[in-house]
Every structure is written in structure tokens, then in C-alpha cells.
PDB file of C-alpha atoms in Angstrom:
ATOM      1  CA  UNK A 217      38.374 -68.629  22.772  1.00 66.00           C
ATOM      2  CA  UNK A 218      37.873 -67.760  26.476  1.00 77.00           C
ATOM      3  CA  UNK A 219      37.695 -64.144  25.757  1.00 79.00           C
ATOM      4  CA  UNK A 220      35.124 -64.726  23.130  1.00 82.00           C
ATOM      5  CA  UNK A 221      32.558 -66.586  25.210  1.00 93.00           C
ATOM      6  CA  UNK A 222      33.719 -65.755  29.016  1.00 93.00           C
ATOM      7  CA  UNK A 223      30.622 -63.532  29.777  1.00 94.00           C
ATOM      8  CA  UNK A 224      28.467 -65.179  27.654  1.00 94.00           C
ATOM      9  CA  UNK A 225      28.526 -67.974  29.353  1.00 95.00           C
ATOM     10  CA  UNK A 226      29.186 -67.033  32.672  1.00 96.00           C
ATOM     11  CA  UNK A 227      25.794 -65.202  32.472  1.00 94.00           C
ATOM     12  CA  UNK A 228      24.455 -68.437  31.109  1.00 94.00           C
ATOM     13  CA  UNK A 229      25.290 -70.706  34.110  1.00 95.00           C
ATOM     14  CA  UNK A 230      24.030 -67.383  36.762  1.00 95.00           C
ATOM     15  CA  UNK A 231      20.706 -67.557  34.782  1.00 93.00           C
ATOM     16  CA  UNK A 232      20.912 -71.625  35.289  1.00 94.00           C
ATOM     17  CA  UNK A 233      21.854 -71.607  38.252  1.00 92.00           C
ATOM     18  CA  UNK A 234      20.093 -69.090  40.214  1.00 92.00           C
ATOM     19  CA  UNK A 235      16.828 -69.027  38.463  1.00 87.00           C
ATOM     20  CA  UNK A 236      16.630 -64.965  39.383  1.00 75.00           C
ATOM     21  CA  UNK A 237      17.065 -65.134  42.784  1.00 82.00           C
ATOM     22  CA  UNK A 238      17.501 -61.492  44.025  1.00 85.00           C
ATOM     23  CA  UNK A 239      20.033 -62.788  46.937  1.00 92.00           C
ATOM     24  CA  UNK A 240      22.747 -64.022  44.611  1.00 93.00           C
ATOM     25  CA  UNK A 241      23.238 -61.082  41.130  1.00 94.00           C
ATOM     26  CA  UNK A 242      25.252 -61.380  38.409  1.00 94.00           C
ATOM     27  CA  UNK A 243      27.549 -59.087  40.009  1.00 95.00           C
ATOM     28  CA  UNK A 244      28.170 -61.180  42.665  1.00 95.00           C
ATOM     29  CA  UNK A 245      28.660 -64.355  40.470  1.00 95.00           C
ATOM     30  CA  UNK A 246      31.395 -62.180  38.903  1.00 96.00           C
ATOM     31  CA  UNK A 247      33.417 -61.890  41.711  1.00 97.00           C
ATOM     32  CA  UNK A 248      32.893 -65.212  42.626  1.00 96.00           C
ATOM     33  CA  UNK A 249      34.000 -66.191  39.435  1.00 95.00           C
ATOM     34  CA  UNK A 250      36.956 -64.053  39.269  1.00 96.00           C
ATOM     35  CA  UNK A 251      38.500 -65.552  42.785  1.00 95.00           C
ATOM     36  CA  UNK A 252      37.804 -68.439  41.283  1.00 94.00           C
ATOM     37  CA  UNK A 253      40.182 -67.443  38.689  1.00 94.00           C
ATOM     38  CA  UNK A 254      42.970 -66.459  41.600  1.00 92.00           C
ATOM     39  CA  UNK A 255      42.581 -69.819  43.146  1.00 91.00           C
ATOM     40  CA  UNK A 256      43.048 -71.990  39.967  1.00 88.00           C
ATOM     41  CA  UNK A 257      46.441 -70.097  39.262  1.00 87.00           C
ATOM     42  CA  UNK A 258      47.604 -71.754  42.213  1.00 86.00           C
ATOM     43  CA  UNK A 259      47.571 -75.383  40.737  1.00 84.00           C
ATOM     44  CA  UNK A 260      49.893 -73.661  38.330  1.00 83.00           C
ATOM     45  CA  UNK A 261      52.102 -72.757  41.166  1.00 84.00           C
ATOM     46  CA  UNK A 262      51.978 -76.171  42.350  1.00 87.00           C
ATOM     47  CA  UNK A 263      52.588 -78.143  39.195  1.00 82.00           C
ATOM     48  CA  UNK A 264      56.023 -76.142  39.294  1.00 81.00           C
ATOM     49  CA  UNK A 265      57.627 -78.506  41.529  1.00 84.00           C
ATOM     50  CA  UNK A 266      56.504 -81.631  39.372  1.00 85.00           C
ATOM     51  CA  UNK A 267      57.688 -80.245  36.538  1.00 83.00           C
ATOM     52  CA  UNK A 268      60.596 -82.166  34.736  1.00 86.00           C
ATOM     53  CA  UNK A 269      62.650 -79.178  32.580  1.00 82.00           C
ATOM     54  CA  UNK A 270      64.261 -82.192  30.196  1.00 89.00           C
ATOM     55  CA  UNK A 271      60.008 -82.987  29.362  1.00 88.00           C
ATOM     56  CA  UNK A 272      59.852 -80.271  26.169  1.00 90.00           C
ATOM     57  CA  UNK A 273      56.083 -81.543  26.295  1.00 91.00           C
ATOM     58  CA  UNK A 274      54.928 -81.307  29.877  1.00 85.00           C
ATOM     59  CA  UNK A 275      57.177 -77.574  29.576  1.00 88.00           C
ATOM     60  CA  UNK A 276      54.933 -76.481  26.621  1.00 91.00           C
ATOM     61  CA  UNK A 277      51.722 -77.325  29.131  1.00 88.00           C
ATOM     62  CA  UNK A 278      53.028 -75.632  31.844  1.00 87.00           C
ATOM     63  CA  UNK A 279      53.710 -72.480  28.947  1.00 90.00           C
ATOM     64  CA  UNK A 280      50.162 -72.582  27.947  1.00 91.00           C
ATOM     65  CA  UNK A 281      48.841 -72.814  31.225  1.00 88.00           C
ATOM     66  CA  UNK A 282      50.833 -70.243  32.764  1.00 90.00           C
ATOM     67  CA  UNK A 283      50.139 -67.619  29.488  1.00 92.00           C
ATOM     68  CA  UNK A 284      46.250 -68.836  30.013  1.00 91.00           C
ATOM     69  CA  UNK A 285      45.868 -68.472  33.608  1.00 91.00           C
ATOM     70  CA  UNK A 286      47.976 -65.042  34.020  1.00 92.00           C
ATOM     71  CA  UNK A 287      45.973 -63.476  30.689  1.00 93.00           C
ATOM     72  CA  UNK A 288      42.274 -64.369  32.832  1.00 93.00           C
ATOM     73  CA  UNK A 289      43.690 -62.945  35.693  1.00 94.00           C
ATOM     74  CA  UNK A 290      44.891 -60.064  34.225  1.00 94.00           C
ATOM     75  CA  UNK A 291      41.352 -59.566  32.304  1.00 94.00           C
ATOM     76  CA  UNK A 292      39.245 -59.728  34.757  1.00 94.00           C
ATOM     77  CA  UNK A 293      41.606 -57.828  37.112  1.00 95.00           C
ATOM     78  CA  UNK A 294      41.487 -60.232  39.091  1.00 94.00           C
ATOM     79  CA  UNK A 295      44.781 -59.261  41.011  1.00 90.00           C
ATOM     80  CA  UNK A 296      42.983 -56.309  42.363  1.00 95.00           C
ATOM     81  CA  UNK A 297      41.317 -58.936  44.892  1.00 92.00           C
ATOM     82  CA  UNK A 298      44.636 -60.318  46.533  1.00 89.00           C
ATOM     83  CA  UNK A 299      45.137 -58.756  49.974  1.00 86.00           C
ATOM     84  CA  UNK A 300      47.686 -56.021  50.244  1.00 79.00           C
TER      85      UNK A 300
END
């Protein structure tokens, strides 16, 4: 589903939020939006050391989030922004 309406709605909240201004493009939103992808991963990353492996549930959440969060990244190549 994210795939489907990413952009879409991406371009919906610049347009909302920005109301055109010149200083702030689309572009720019974009990249915003993809560190913003970066920096969610890493509540992934924390959740880790909550985790209880004998949970089957809370293992299937961390799954899902981990597939979700590493497929957006990969996407939007949005490893290309982590420092070298």
C-alpha cells in the first residue's frame, strides 16, 4: 500500500503544507522525507532490545516492521544519504 500512494501523497501534504512557496520544492520535501525514512528505522533498532524471542506475536511485529522499514529505505534509496 505504501508504494501505491507514497508520492501521491507526499506531494499532497508539500502542496498543503507549503502553499507554493519557492524556498521549500518538492525536491527538497523529498529528501526531507527520505531521512525521515533513515531516522524511523532506528526505533526498529531500538525495539530490538525489548523484544521478548518466546512473544511469537510481538516477533511477527518486529518481522513486519523490519521488512517495511528496510523495503522504504531501500526504495527511496535512502541509504545513499548515510555518511560514509
Amino acid at each position: 500500500m505504501r508504494r501505491a500512494e507514497e508520492m501521491r501523497l507526499l506531494r499532497l501534504w508539500y502542496e498543503l503544507a507549503t502553499g507554493g512557496r519557492p524556498d521549500y520544492t518538492f525536491e527538497d520535501a523529498l529528501l526531507d522525507y527520505r531521512r525521515s525514512v533513515l531516522y524511523c528505522h532506528v526505533y526498529t533498532v531500538i525495539a530490538t532490545g525489548f523484544l521478548n524471542p518466546s512473544n511469537e506475536r510481538g516477533m511477527a511485529v518486529f518481522r513486519a516492521w523490519l521488512q517495511r522499514r528496510s523495503a522504504a529505505i531501500e526504495e527511496l534509496d535512502a541509504g545513499e544519504l548515510m555518511p560514509a
